[in-house]
mmCIF file with all atom_site columns, C-alpha atoms in Angstrom:
data_model
loop_
_atom_site.group_PDB
_atom_site.id
_atom_site.type_symbol
_atom_site.label_atom_id
_atom_site.label_alt_id
_atom_site.label_comp_id
_atom_site.label_asym_id
_atom_site.label_entity_id
_atom_site.label_seq_id
_atom_site.pdbx_PDB_ins_code
_atom_site.Cartn_x
_atom_site.Cartn_y
_atom_site.Cartn_z
_atom_site.occupancy
_atom_site.B_iso_or_equiv
_atom_site.pdbx_formal_charge
_atom_site.auth_seq_id
_atom_site.auth_comp_id
_atom_site.auth_asym_id
_atom_site.auth_atom_id
_atom_site.pdbx_PDB_model_num
ATOM 1   C CA . GLU A 1 1   ? -19.151 0.230   -3.384  1.00 66.00 ? 1   GLU A CA 1
ATOM 2   C CA . ASP A 1 2   ? -15.371 0.097   -3.786  1.00 72.00 ? 2   ASP A CA 1
ATOM 3   C CA . GLN A 1 3   ? -13.754 3.410   -4.576  1.00 90.00 ? 3   GLN A CA 1
ATOM 4   C CA . VAL A 1 4   ? -10.867 1.766   -6.448  1.00 94.00 ? 4   VAL A CA 1
ATOM 5   C CA . THR A 1 5   ? -11.449 -1.304  -8.617  1.00 95.00 ? 5   THR A CA 1
ATOM 6   C CA . GLN A 1 6   ? -8.720  -3.220  -10.375 1.00 97.00 ? 6   GLN A CA 1
ATOM 7   C CA . SER A 1 7   ? -9.189  -5.707  -13.191 1.00 97.00 ? 7   SER A CA 1
ATOM 8   C CA . PRO A 1 8   ? -8.537  -8.405  -13.939 1.00 97.00 ? 8   PRO A CA 1
ATOM 9   C CA . GLU A 1 9   ? -7.914  -9.998  -10.536 1.00 96.00 ? 9   GLU A CA 1
ATOM 10  C CA . ALA A 1 10  ? -5.336  -12.293 -12.120 1.00 97.00 ? 10  ALA A CA 1
ATOM 11  C CA . LEU A 1 11  ? -3.614  -12.365 -15.484 1.00 98.00 ? 11  LEU A CA 1
ATOM 12  C CA . ARG A 1 12  ? -1.391  -15.002 -17.039 1.00 98.00 ? 12  ARG A CA 1
ATOM 13  C CA . LEU A 1 13  ? 0.773   -13.966 -19.974 1.00 97.00 ? 13  LEU A CA 1
ATOM 14  C CA . GLN A 1 14  ? 3.328   -15.715 -22.098 1.00 97.00 ? 14  GLN A CA 1
ATOM 15  C CA . GLU A 1 15  ? 6.717   -14.064 -22.086 1.00 97.00 ? 15  GLU A CA 1
ATOM 16  C CA . GLY A 1 16  ? 6.629   -11.309 -24.710 1.00 97.00 ? 16  GLY A CA 1
ATOM 17  C CA . GLU A 1 17  ? 2.817   -11.083 -24.765 1.00 97.00 ? 17  GLU A CA 1
ATOM 18  C CA . SER A 1 18  ? 1.898   -7.450  -24.121 1.00 97.00 ? 18  SER A CA 1
ATOM 19  C CA . SER A 1 19  ? -1.226  -6.518  -22.147 1.00 98.00 ? 19  SER A CA 1
ATOM 20  C CA . SER A 1 20  ? -2.795  -3.910  -19.890 1.00 98.00 ? 20  SER A CA 1
ATOM 21  C CA . LEU A 1 21  ? -4.051  -3.774  -16.324 1.00 98.00 ? 21  LEU A CA 1
ATOM 22  C CA . ASN A 1 22  ? -6.964  -1.533  -15.415 1.00 98.00 ? 22  ASN A CA 1
ATOM 23  C CA . CYS A 1 23  ? -7.652  0.633   -12.369 1.00 98.00 ? 23  CYS A CA 1
ATOM 24  C CA . SER A 1 24  ? -10.957 2.490   -12.241 1.00 96.00 ? 24  SER A CA 1
ATOM 25  C CA . TYR A 1 25  ? -11.901 4.940   -9.513  1.00 94.00 ? 25  TYR A CA 1
ATOM 26  C CA . THR A 1 26  ? -15.067 6.678   -8.413  1.00 92.00 ? 26  THR A CA 1
ATOM 27  C CA . VAL A 1 27  ? -13.636 9.297   -6.065  1.00 84.00 ? 27  VAL A CA 1
ATOM 28  C CA . SER A 1 28  ? -13.819 13.015  -6.757  1.00 82.00 ? 28  SER A CA 1
ATOM 29  C CA . GLY A 1 29  ? -11.077 15.517  -6.145  1.00 84.00 ? 29  GLY A CA 1
ATOM 30  C CA . LEU A 1 30  ? -8.298  13.181  -7.228  1.00 87.00 ? 30  LEU A CA 1
ATOM 31  C CA . ARG A 1 31  ? -4.930  14.355  -5.923  1.00 87.00 ? 31  ARG A CA 1
ATOM 32  C CA . GLY A 1 32  ? -2.870  11.532  -7.317  1.00 91.00 ? 32  GLY A CA 1
ATOM 33  C CA . LEU A 1 33  ? -3.078  7.980   -8.614  1.00 94.00 ? 33  LEU A CA 1
ATOM 34  C CA . PHE A 1 34  ? -0.277  5.646   -7.605  1.00 94.00 ? 34  PHE A CA 1
ATOM 35  C CA . TRP A 1 35  ? 0.927   2.329   -8.991  1.00 97.00 ? 35  TRP A CA 1
ATOM 36  C CA . TYR A 1 36  ? 2.882   -0.077  -6.801  1.00 96.00 ? 36  TYR A CA 1
ATOM 37  C CA . ARG A 1 37  ? 4.367   -3.504  -7.404  1.00 97.00 ? 37  ARG A CA 1
ATOM 38  C CA . GLN A 1 38  ? 4.251   -6.089  -4.604  1.00 96.00 ? 38  GLN A CA 1
ATOM 39  C CA . ASP A 1 39  ? 6.246   -9.311  -4.572  1.00 96.00 ? 39  ASP A CA 1
ATOM 40  C CA . PRO A 1 40  ? 5.222   -12.172 -2.263  1.00 92.00 ? 40  PRO A CA 1
ATOM 41  C CA . GLY A 1 41  ? 6.242   -11.558 1.333   1.00 89.00 ? 41  GLY A CA 1
ATOM 42  C CA . LYS A 1 42  ? 7.360   -7.995  0.650   1.00 92.00 ? 42  LYS A CA 1
ATOM 43  C CA . GLY A 1 43  ? 5.930   -4.526  0.990   1.00 94.00 ? 43  GLY A CA 1
ATOM 44  C CA . PRO A 1 44  ? 4.670   -2.575  -2.011  1.00 95.00 ? 44  PRO A CA 1
ATOM 45  C CA . GLU A 1 45  ? 7.346   -0.958  -4.180  1.00 94.00 ? 45  GLU A CA 1
ATOM 46  C CA . PHE A 1 46  ? 6.537   2.438   -5.691  1.00 93.00 ? 46  PHE A CA 1
ATOM 47  C CA . LEU A 1 47  ? 6.314   2.608   -9.498  1.00 95.00 ? 47  LEU A CA 1
ATOM 48  C CA . PHE A 1 48  ? 4.479   5.739   -10.680 1.00 92.00 ? 48  PHE A CA 1
ATOM 49  C CA . THR A 1 49  ? 2.365   8.697   -9.650  1.00 93.00 ? 49  THR A CA 1
ATOM 50  C CA . LEU A 1 50  ? -0.082  10.321  -12.091 1.00 94.00 ? 50  LEU A CA 1
ATOM 51  C CA . TYR A 1 51  ? -1.866  13.563  -11.334 1.00 91.00 ? 51  TYR A CA 1
ATOM 52  C CA . SER A 1 52  ? -3.969  14.673  -14.284 1.00 91.00 ? 52  SER A CA 1
ATOM 53  C CA . ALA A 1 53  ? -5.903  13.180  -17.188 1.00 93.00 ? 53  ALA A CA 1
ATOM 54  C CA . GLY A 1 54  ? -3.715  12.615  -20.216 1.00 95.00 ? 54  GLY A CA 1
ATOM 55  C CA . GLU A 1 55  ? -0.565  12.153  -18.190 1.00 96.00 ? 55  GLU A CA 1
ATOM 56  C CA . GLU A 1 56  ? 1.708   9.217   -19.039 1.00 97.00 ? 56  GLU A CA 1
ATOM 57  C CA . LYS A 1 57  ? 4.813   7.817   -17.339 1.00 96.00 ? 57  LYS A CA 1
ATOM 58  C CA . GLU A 1 58  ? 7.174   5.053   -18.428 1.00 96.00 ? 58  GLU A CA 1
ATOM 59  C CA . LYS A 1 59  ? 9.693   2.823   -16.735 1.00 94.00 ? 59  LYS A CA 1
ATOM 60  C CA . GLU A 1 60  ? 11.371  0.006   -18.631 1.00 94.00 ? 60  GLU A CA 1
ATOM 61  C CA . ARG A 1 61  ? 8.559   -2.235  -19.928 1.00 96.00 ? 61  ARG A CA 1
ATOM 62  C CA . LEU A 1 62  ? 5.834   -0.420  -17.997 1.00 97.00 ? 62  LEU A CA 1
ATOM 63  C CA . LYS A 1 63  ? 3.775   2.567   -19.038 1.00 98.00 ? 63  LYS A CA 1
ATOM 64  C CA . ALA A 1 64  ? 1.038   4.123   -16.922 1.00 98.00 ? 64  ALA A CA 1
ATOM 65  C CA . THR A 1 65  ? -1.714  6.344   -18.311 1.00 98.00 ? 65  THR A CA 1
ATOM 66  C CA . LEU A 1 66  ? -4.528  8.269   -16.663 1.00 96.00 ? 66  LEU A CA 1
ATOM 67  C CA . THR A 1 67  ? -8.003  9.394   -17.738 1.00 93.00 ? 67  THR A CA 1
ATOM 68  C CA . LYS A 1 68  ? -10.719 11.064  -15.696 1.00 89.00 ? 68  LYS A CA 1
ATOM 69  C CA . LYS A 1 69  ? -12.116 7.718   -14.553 1.00 92.00 ? 69  LYS A CA 1
ATOM 70  C CA . GLU A 1 70  ? -9.363  5.147   -14.873 1.00 96.00 ? 70  GLU A CA 1
ATOM 71  C CA . SER A 1 71  ? -5.715  4.330   -15.255 1.00 98.00 ? 71  SER A CA 1
ATOM 72  C CA . PHE A 1 72  ? -4.014  1.674   -17.313 1.00 98.00 ? 72  PHE A CA 1
ATOM 73  C CA . LEU A 1 73  ? -0.699  -0.019  -16.662 1.00 98.00 ? 73  LEU A CA 1
ATOM 74  C CA . HIS A 1 74  ? 0.592   -1.251  -19.992 1.00 98.00 ? 74  HIS A CA 1
ATOM 75  C CA . ILE A 1 75  ? 3.186   -4.011  -19.960 1.00 97.00 ? 75  ILE A CA 1
ATOM 76  C CA . THR A 1 76  ? 5.161   -4.383  -23.172 1.00 98.00 ? 76  THR A CA 1
ATOM 77  C CA . ALA A 1 77  ? 6.931   -7.670  -23.955 1.00 97.00 ? 77  ALA A CA 1
ATOM 78  C CA . PRO A 1 78  ? 6.829   -8.838  -20.324 1.00 97.00 ? 78  PRO A CA 1
ATOM 79  C CA . LYS A 1 79  ? 9.467   -11.094 -18.809 1.00 97.00 ? 79  LYS A CA 1
ATOM 80  C CA . PRO A 1 80  ? 9.047   -13.661 -16.013 1.00 97.00 ? 80  PRO A CA 1
ATOM 81  C CA . GLU A 1 81  ? 10.596  -11.209 -13.543 1.00 97.00 ? 81  GLU A CA 1
ATOM 82  C CA . ASP A 1 82  ? 7.622   -8.908  -14.099 1.00 97.00 ? 82  ASP A CA 1
ATOM 83  C CA . SER A 1 83  ? 5.463   -11.441 -12.266 1.00 98.00 ? 83  SER A CA 1
ATOM 84  C CA . ALA A 1 84  ? 4.033   -9.742  -9.176  1.00 98.00 ? 84  ALA A CA 1
ATOM 85  C CA . THR A 1 85  ? 0.861   -8.197  -7.820  1.00 97.00 ? 85  THR A CA 1
ATOM 86  C CA . TYR A 1 86  ? 0.307   -4.691  -9.134  1.00 98.00 ? 86  TYR A CA 1
ATOM 87  C CA . LEU A 1 87  ? -1.550  -2.339  -6.814  1.00 97.00 ? 87  LEU A CA 1
ATOM 88  C CA . CYS A 1 88  ? -3.335  0.870   -7.690  1.00 96.00 ? 88  CYS A CA 1
ATOM 89  C CA . ALA A 1 89  ? -4.071  3.535   -5.071  1.00 94.00 ? 89  ALA A CA 1
ATOM 90  C CA . VAL A 1 90  ? -5.620  6.996   -5.058  1.00 93.00 ? 90  VAL A CA 1
ATOM 91  C CA . ARG A 1 91  ? -5.281  10.040  -2.867  1.00 89.00 ? 91  ARG A CA 1
ATOM 92  C CA . PHE A 1 92  ? -8.301  12.320  -2.967  1.00 86.00 ? 92  PHE A CA 1
ATOM 93  C CA . GLY A 1 93  ? -9.945  15.213  -1.171  1.00 78.00 ? 93  GLY A CA 1
ATOM 94  C CA . ALA A 1 94  ? -8.488  18.447  0.080   1.00 71.00 ? 94  ALA A CA 1
ATOM 95  C CA . GLY A 1 95  ? -5.643  18.018  2.519   1.00 69.00 ? 95  GLY A CA 1
ATOM 96  C CA . SER A 1 96  ? -5.681  14.236  2.330   1.00 72.00 ? 96  SER A CA 1
ATOM 97  C CA . TYR A 1 97  ? -2.574  12.099  2.578   1.00 79.00 ? 97  TYR A CA 1
ATOM 98  C CA . GLN A 1 98  ? -3.739  8.541   3.067   1.00 82.00 ? 98  GLN A CA 1
ATOM 99  C CA . LEU A 1 99  ? -3.879  6.183   0.107   1.00 87.00 ? 99  LEU A CA 1
ATOM 100 C CA . THR A 1 100 ? -6.985  4.162   -0.801  1.00 91.00 ? 100 THR A CA 1
ATOM 101 C CA . PHE A 1 101 ? -5.940  0.942   -2.498  1.00 94.00 ? 101 PHE A CA 1
ATOM 102 C CA . GLY A 1 102 ? -7.542  -1.455  -4.928  1.00 95.00 ? 102 GLY A CA 1
ATOM 103 C CA . LYS A 1 103 ? -7.267  -5.194  -4.342  1.00 95.00 ? 103 LYS A CA 1
ATOM 104 C CA . GLY A 1 104 ? -4.582  -5.626  -6.961  1.00 96.00 ? 104 GLY A CA 1
ATOM 105 C CA . THR A 1 105 ? -3.948  -7.625  -10.129 1.00 97.00 ? 105 THR A CA 1
ATOM 106 C CA . LYS A 1 106 ? -1.767  -10.702 -9.794  1.00 97.00 ? 106 LYS A CA 1
ATOM 107 C CA . LEU A 1 107 ? 0.347   -10.992 -12.932 1.00 98.00 ? 107 LEU A CA 1
ATOM 108 C CA . SER A 1 108 ? 2.085   -14.214 -13.896 1.00 98.00 ? 108 SER A CA 1
ATOM 109 C CA . VAL A 1 109 ? 4.445   -14.226 -16.872 1.00 98.00 ? 109 VAL A CA 1
ATOM 110 C CA . ILE A 1 110 ? 5.193   -17.705 -18.165 1.00 97.00 ? 110 ILE A CA 1
ATOM 111 C CA . PRO A 1 111 ? 8.554   -18.373 -19.881 1.00 95.00 ? 111 PRO A CA 1
ATOM 112 C CA . GLY B 2 1   ? 19.901  -0.421  4.602   1.00 54.00 ? 1   GLY B CA 1
ATOM 113 C CA . ALA B 2 2   ? 18.113  2.854   4.060   1.00 80.00 ? 2   ALA B CA 1
ATOM 114 C CA . GLY B 2 3   ? 14.600  1.459   3.734   1.00 92.00 ? 3   GLY B CA 1
ATOM 115 C CA . VAL B 2 4   ? 11.702  1.150   6.162   1.00 96.00 ? 4   VAL B CA 1
ATOM 116 C CA . SER B 2 5   ? 12.214  -1.734  8.560   1.00 96.00 ? 5   SER B CA 1
ATOM 117 C CA . GLN B 2 6   ? 9.627   -3.594  10.597  1.00 97.00 ? 6   GLN B CA 1
ATOM 118 C CA . SER B 2 7   ? 9.825   -6.146  13.361  1.00 97.00 ? 7   SER B CA 1
ATOM 119 C CA . PRO B 2 8   ? 9.022   -8.870  13.955  1.00 97.00 ? 8   PRO B CA 1
ATOM 120 C CA . SER B 2 9   ? 8.564   -10.206 10.433  1.00 96.00 ? 9   SER B CA 1
ATOM 121 C CA . ASN B 2 10  ? 6.156   -12.837 11.737  1.00 97.00 ? 10  ASN B CA 1
ATOM 122 C CA . LYS B 2 11  ? 4.140   -13.005 14.935  1.00 97.00 ? 11  LYS B CA 1
ATOM 123 C CA . VAL B 2 12  ? 1.922   -15.846 16.078  1.00 98.00 ? 12  VAL B CA 1
ATOM 124 C CA . THR B 2 13  ? -0.168  -15.205 19.153  1.00 97.00 ? 13  THR B CA 1
ATOM 125 C CA . GLU B 2 14  ? -3.121  -16.606 20.991  1.00 97.00 ? 14  GLU B CA 1
ATOM 126 C CA . LYS B 2 15  ? -6.521  -14.976 21.006  1.00 97.00 ? 15  LYS B CA 1
ATOM 127 C CA . GLY B 2 16  ? -6.787  -12.483 23.848  1.00 97.00 ? 16  GLY B CA 1
ATOM 128 C CA . LYS B 2 17  ? -3.056  -11.682 24.059  1.00 98.00 ? 17  LYS B CA 1
ATOM 129 C CA . ASP B 2 18  ? -1.590  -8.239  23.386  1.00 98.00 ? 18  ASP B CA 1
ATOM 130 C CA . VAL B 2 19  ? 0.960   -7.680  20.610  1.00 98.00 ? 19  VAL B CA 1
ATOM 131 C CA . GLU B 2 20  ? 3.346   -4.868  19.694  1.00 98.00 ? 20  GLU B CA 1
ATOM 132 C CA . LEU B 2 21  ? 4.581   -4.251  16.164  1.00 98.00 ? 21  LEU B CA 1
ATOM 133 C CA . ARG B 2 22  ? 7.513   -1.958  15.474  1.00 97.00 ? 22  ARG B CA 1
ATOM 134 C CA . CYS B 2 23  ? 8.360   0.297   12.543  1.00 97.00 ? 23  CYS B CA 1
ATOM 135 C CA . ASP B 2 24  ? 11.601  2.173   11.829  1.00 96.00 ? 24  ASP B CA 1
ATOM 136 C CA . PRO B 2 25  ? 10.983  4.723   9.074   1.00 95.00 ? 25  PRO B CA 1
ATOM 137 C CA . ILE B 2 26  ? 13.497  6.055   6.591   1.00 93.00 ? 26  ILE B CA 1
ATOM 138 C CA . SER B 2 27  ? 15.754  8.596   8.260   1.00 91.00 ? 27  SER B CA 1
ATOM 139 C CA . GLY B 2 28  ? 14.491  12.125  7.667   1.00 88.00 ? 28  GLY B CA 1
ATOM 140 C CA . HIS B 2 29  ? 10.970  11.105  6.743   1.00 91.00 ? 29  HIS B CA 1
ATOM 141 C CA . THR B 2 30  ? 8.498   13.122  8.793   1.00 89.00 ? 30  THR B CA 1
ATOM 142 C CA . ALA B 2 31  ? 5.347   11.232  7.873   1.00 91.00 ? 31  ALA B CA 1
ATOM 143 C CA . LEU B 2 32  ? 4.612   7.671   8.978   1.00 94.00 ? 32  LEU B CA 1
ATOM 144 C CA . TYR B 2 33  ? 1.622   5.486   8.095   1.00 94.00 ? 33  TYR B CA 1
ATOM 145 C CA . TRP B 2 34  ? 0.277   2.132   9.210   1.00 97.00 ? 34  TRP B CA 1
ATOM 146 C CA . TYR B 2 35  ? -1.797  -0.019  6.854   1.00 96.00 ? 35  TYR B CA 1
ATOM 147 C CA . ARG B 2 36  ? -3.324  -3.475  7.186   1.00 97.00 ? 36  ARG B CA 1
ATOM 148 C CA . GLN B 2 37  ? -3.483  -6.015  4.359   1.00 95.00 ? 37  GLN B CA 1
ATOM 149 C CA . SER B 2 38  ? -5.938  -8.842  4.902   1.00 93.00 ? 38  SER B CA 1
ATOM 150 C CA . LEU B 2 39  ? -6.244  -11.859 2.630   1.00 85.00 ? 39  LEU B CA 1
ATOM 151 C CA . GLY B 2 40  ? -8.222  -10.954 -0.466  1.00 78.00 ? 40  GLY B CA 1
ATOM 152 C CA . GLN B 2 41  ? -8.535  -7.311  0.572   1.00 83.00 ? 41  GLN B CA 1
ATOM 153 C CA . GLY B 2 42  ? -6.735  -4.169  -0.433  1.00 84.00 ? 42  GLY B CA 1
ATOM 154 C CA . LEU B 2 43  ? -4.461  -2.301  1.895   1.00 92.00 ? 43  LEU B CA 1
ATOM 155 C CA . GLU B 2 44  ? -6.520  -0.566  4.582   1.00 94.00 ? 44  GLU B CA 1
ATOM 156 C CA . PHE B 2 45  ? -5.324  2.706   6.148   1.00 93.00 ? 45  PHE B CA 1
ATOM 157 C CA . LEU B 2 46  ? -5.024  2.631   9.930   1.00 95.00 ? 46  LEU B CA 1
ATOM 158 C CA . ILE B 2 47  ? -3.186  5.694   11.262  1.00 94.00 ? 47  ILE B CA 1
ATOM 159 C CA . TYR B 2 48  ? -0.990  8.604   10.155  1.00 92.00 ? 48  TYR B CA 1
ATOM 160 C CA . PHE B 2 49  ? 1.686   10.526  12.052  1.00 92.00 ? 49  PHE B CA 1
ATOM 161 C CA . GLN B 2 50  ? 3.190   13.804  10.877  1.00 88.00 ? 50  GLN B CA 1
ATOM 162 C CA . GLY B 2 51  ? 5.906   15.473  12.885  1.00 82.00 ? 51  GLY B CA 1
ATOM 163 C CA . ASN B 2 52  ? 4.652   16.622  16.263  1.00 80.00 ? 52  ASN B CA 1
ATOM 164 C CA . SER B 2 53  ? 1.027   16.961  15.163  1.00 85.00 ? 53  SER B CA 1
ATOM 165 C CA . ALA B 2 54  ? -1.728  14.871  16.691  1.00 86.00 ? 54  ALA B CA 1
ATOM 166 C CA . PRO B 2 55  ? -2.018  11.619  14.732  1.00 89.00 ? 55  PRO B CA 1
ATOM 167 C CA . ASP B 2 56  ? -4.953  10.850  12.455  1.00 90.00 ? 56  ASP B CA 1
ATOM 168 C CA . LYS B 2 57  ? -6.442  7.718   14.012  1.00 90.00 ? 57  LYS B CA 1
ATOM 169 C CA . SER B 2 58  ? -9.518  7.627   11.804  1.00 89.00 ? 58  SER B CA 1
ATOM 170 C CA . GLY B 2 59  ? -8.659  4.259   10.254  1.00 91.00 ? 59  GLY B CA 1
ATOM 171 C CA . LEU B 2 60  ? -8.191  2.297   13.482  1.00 94.00 ? 60  LEU B CA 1
ATOM 172 C CA . PRO B 2 61  ? -10.870 -0.444  13.479  1.00 93.00 ? 61  PRO B CA 1
ATOM 173 C CA . SER B 2 62  ? -11.500 -0.512  17.234  1.00 93.00 ? 62  SER B CA 1
ATOM 174 C CA . ASP B 2 63  ? -10.251 0.838   20.544  1.00 94.00 ? 63  ASP B CA 1
ATOM 175 C CA . ARG B 2 64  ? -8.140  -2.298  20.923  1.00 97.00 ? 64  ARG B CA 1
ATOM 176 C CA . PHE B 2 65  ? -5.756  -0.720  18.403  1.00 97.00 ? 65  PHE B CA 1
ATOM 177 C CA . SER B 2 66  ? -3.379  2.066   19.361  1.00 96.00 ? 66  SER B CA 1
ATOM 178 C CA . ALA B 2 67  ? -0.119  3.476   18.065  1.00 96.00 ? 67  ALA B CA 1
ATOM 179 C CA . GLU B 2 68  ? 2.557   5.852   19.158  1.00 94.00 ? 68  GLU B CA 1
ATOM 180 C CA . ARG B 2 69  ? 5.573   7.454   17.597  1.00 94.00 ? 69  ARG B CA 1
ATOM 181 C CA . THR B 2 70  ? 8.463   8.394   19.845  1.00 85.00 ? 70  THR B CA 1
ATOM 182 C CA . GLY B 2 71  ? 10.839  11.214  19.039  1.00 81.00 ? 71  GLY B CA 1
ATOM 183 C CA . GLY B 2 72  ? 9.369   11.622  15.594  1.00 76.00 ? 72  GLY B CA 1
ATOM 184 C CA . SER B 2 73  ? 10.970  8.389   14.453  1.00 89.00 ? 73  SER B CA 1
ATOM 185 C CA . VAL B 2 74  ? 10.176  4.832   15.584  1.00 94.00 ? 74  VAL B CA 1
ATOM 186 C CA . SER B 2 75  ? 6.520   3.838   15.814  1.00 96.00 ? 75  SER B CA 1
ATOM 187 C CA . THR B 2 76  ? 4.802   1.020   17.673  1.00 97.00 ? 76  THR B CA 1
ATOM 188 C CA . LEU B 2 77  ? 1.374   -0.374  16.800  1.00 98.00 ? 77  LEU B CA 1
ATOM 189 C CA . THR B 2 78  ? -0.264  -2.156  19.725  1.00 98.00 ? 78  THR B CA 1
ATOM 190 C CA . ILE B 2 79  ? -3.212  -4.497  19.469  1.00 98.00 ? 79  ILE B CA 1
ATOM 191 C CA . GLN B 2 80  ? -4.810  -5.460  22.771  1.00 98.00 ? 80  GLN B CA 1
ATOM 192 C CA . ARG B 2 81  ? -6.877  -8.578  23.377  1.00 98.00 ? 81  ARG B CA 1
ATOM 193 C CA . THR B 2 82  ? -6.201  -9.872  19.877  1.00 98.00 ? 82  THR B CA 1
ATOM 194 C CA . GLN B 2 83  ? -8.994  -11.535 17.906  1.00 97.00 ? 83  GLN B CA 1
ATOM 195 C CA . GLN B 2 84  ? -8.758  -13.954 14.995  1.00 96.00 ? 84  GLN B CA 1
ATOM 196 C CA . GLU B 2 85  ? -10.017 -11.270 12.613  1.00 95.00 ? 85  GLU B CA 1
ATOM 197 C CA . ASP B 2 86  ? -6.901  -9.244  13.455  1.00 96.00 ? 86  ASP B CA 1
ATOM 198 C CA . SER B 2 87  ? -4.821  -11.765 11.490  1.00 97.00 ? 87  SER B CA 1
ATOM 199 C CA . ALA B 2 88  ? -3.276  -9.855  8.589   1.00 97.00 ? 88  ALA B CA 1
ATOM 200 C CA . VAL B 2 89  ? -0.062  -8.302  7.327   1.00 97.00 ? 89  VAL B CA 1
ATOM 201 C CA . TYR B 2 90  ? 0.584   -4.960  8.994   1.00 98.00 ? 90  TYR B CA 1
ATOM 202 C CA . LEU B 2 91  ? 2.546   -2.583  6.771   1.00 97.00 ? 91  LEU B CA 1
ATOM 203 C CA . CYS B 2 92  ? 4.304   0.594   7.736   1.00 97.00 ? 92  CYS B CA 1
ATOM 204 C CA . ALA B 2 93  ? 5.216   3.340   5.272   1.00 95.00 ? 93  ALA B CA 1
ATOM 205 C CA . SER B 2 94  ? 7.059   6.623   5.546   1.00 93.00 ? 94  SER B CA 1
ATOM 206 C CA . SER B 2 95  ? 7.375   9.703   3.372   1.00 91.00 ? 95  SER B CA 1
ATOM 207 C CA . LEU B 2 96  ? 8.887   13.163  3.240   1.00 86.00 ? 96  LEU B CA 1
ATOM 208 C CA . ASP B 2 97  ? 5.344   14.553  3.249   1.00 72.00 ? 97  ASP B CA 1
ATOM 209 C CA . ARG B 2 98  ? 5.997   16.907  0.380   1.00 65.00 ? 98  ARG B CA 1
ATOM 210 C CA . GLY B 2 99  ? 2.319   17.503  -0.324  1.00 65.00 ? 99  GLY B CA 1
ATOM 211 C CA . ARG B 2 100 ? 1.227   16.420  -3.768  1.00 58.00 ? 100 ARG B CA 1
ATOM 212 C CA . GLU B 2 101 ? 4.666   15.189  -4.726  1.00 61.00 ? 101 GLU B CA 1
ATOM 213 C CA . ASP B 2 102 ? 4.638   12.675  -1.904  1.00 75.00 ? 102 ASP B CA 1
ATOM 214 C CA . GLU B 2 103 ? 5.717   9.066   -2.338  1.00 85.00 ? 103 GLU B CA 1
ATOM 215 C CA . GLN B 2 104 ? 5.153   6.544   0.412   1.00 90.00 ? 104 GLN B CA 1
ATOM 216 C CA . PHE B 2 105 ? 7.837   3.913   0.889   1.00 92.00 ? 105 PHE B CA 1
ATOM 217 C CA . PHE B 2 106 ? 6.730   0.682   2.487   1.00 95.00 ? 106 PHE B CA 1
ATOM 218 C CA . GLY B 2 107 ? 8.430   -1.733  4.831   1.00 96.00 ? 107 GLY B CA 1
ATOM 219 C CA . PRO B 2 108 ? 8.270   -5.520  4.394   1.00 95.00 ? 108 PRO B CA 1
ATOM 220 C CA . GLY B 2 109 ? 5.403   -5.873  6.861   1.00 97.00 ? 109 GLY B CA 1
ATOM 221 C CA . THR B 2 110 ? 4.668   -7.973  9.933   1.00 98.00 ? 110 THR B CA 1
ATOM 222 C CA . ARG B 2 111 ? 2.518   -11.035 9.356   1.00 97.00 ? 111 ARG B CA 1
ATOM 223 C CA . LEU B 2 112 ? 0.284   -11.470 12.405  1.00 98.00 ? 112 LEU B CA 1
ATOM 224 C CA . THR B 2 113 ? -1.501  -14.750 13.002  1.00 97.00 ? 113 THR B CA 1
ATOM 225 C CA . VAL B 2 114 ? -3.988  -14.995 15.861  1.00 97.00 ? 114 VAL B CA 1
ATOM 226 C CA . LEU B 2 115 ? -4.828  -18.556 16.828  1.00 96.00 ? 115 LEU B CA 1
#
């Protein structure tokens, strides 16, 4: 059973059509949930870290929220340049440092 | 540039050959990580270095994989007797290792193809 599950696997939006990506996790002892953006042929680019339920963070058209079982990445009025794969990762357990990643959501924003 | 760099960007090799992948972390970052990204899979943790401490090798898939970090900076990931299932993008990341407030910064990766 995957510890981090992202949905949907792929999402196509029209420019300006707001939506949300989901990341659910089954680990205990969460020490951080991370969102990254990955463009083709490049390494993941850090977006947000969330630490506790109820926390929210925003950056331009993106807003990340966290509950006890899942996180949402809300995209408001997306533009074509927001097209990328969005990765969710968790760090859990005492003294841990490695990240456990989901498989990602590939977002395509059509002009 | 001040980011994590990796070389080569692409590597094609024949089954059974050894390969070395290099990572230059961000200057001043004490922690260094290797991950593997296979087609259709999430990033998979391989190994973690922190300062002069013994590395955490718990994610290495077999004894054909090894890594070292010289002088607390540059790291090399070595895969011996490569197999086709080793084909993947190998990503390196570094961080300041500030505990909970730690952000990992990734390099562009090395795409390894084993024929």
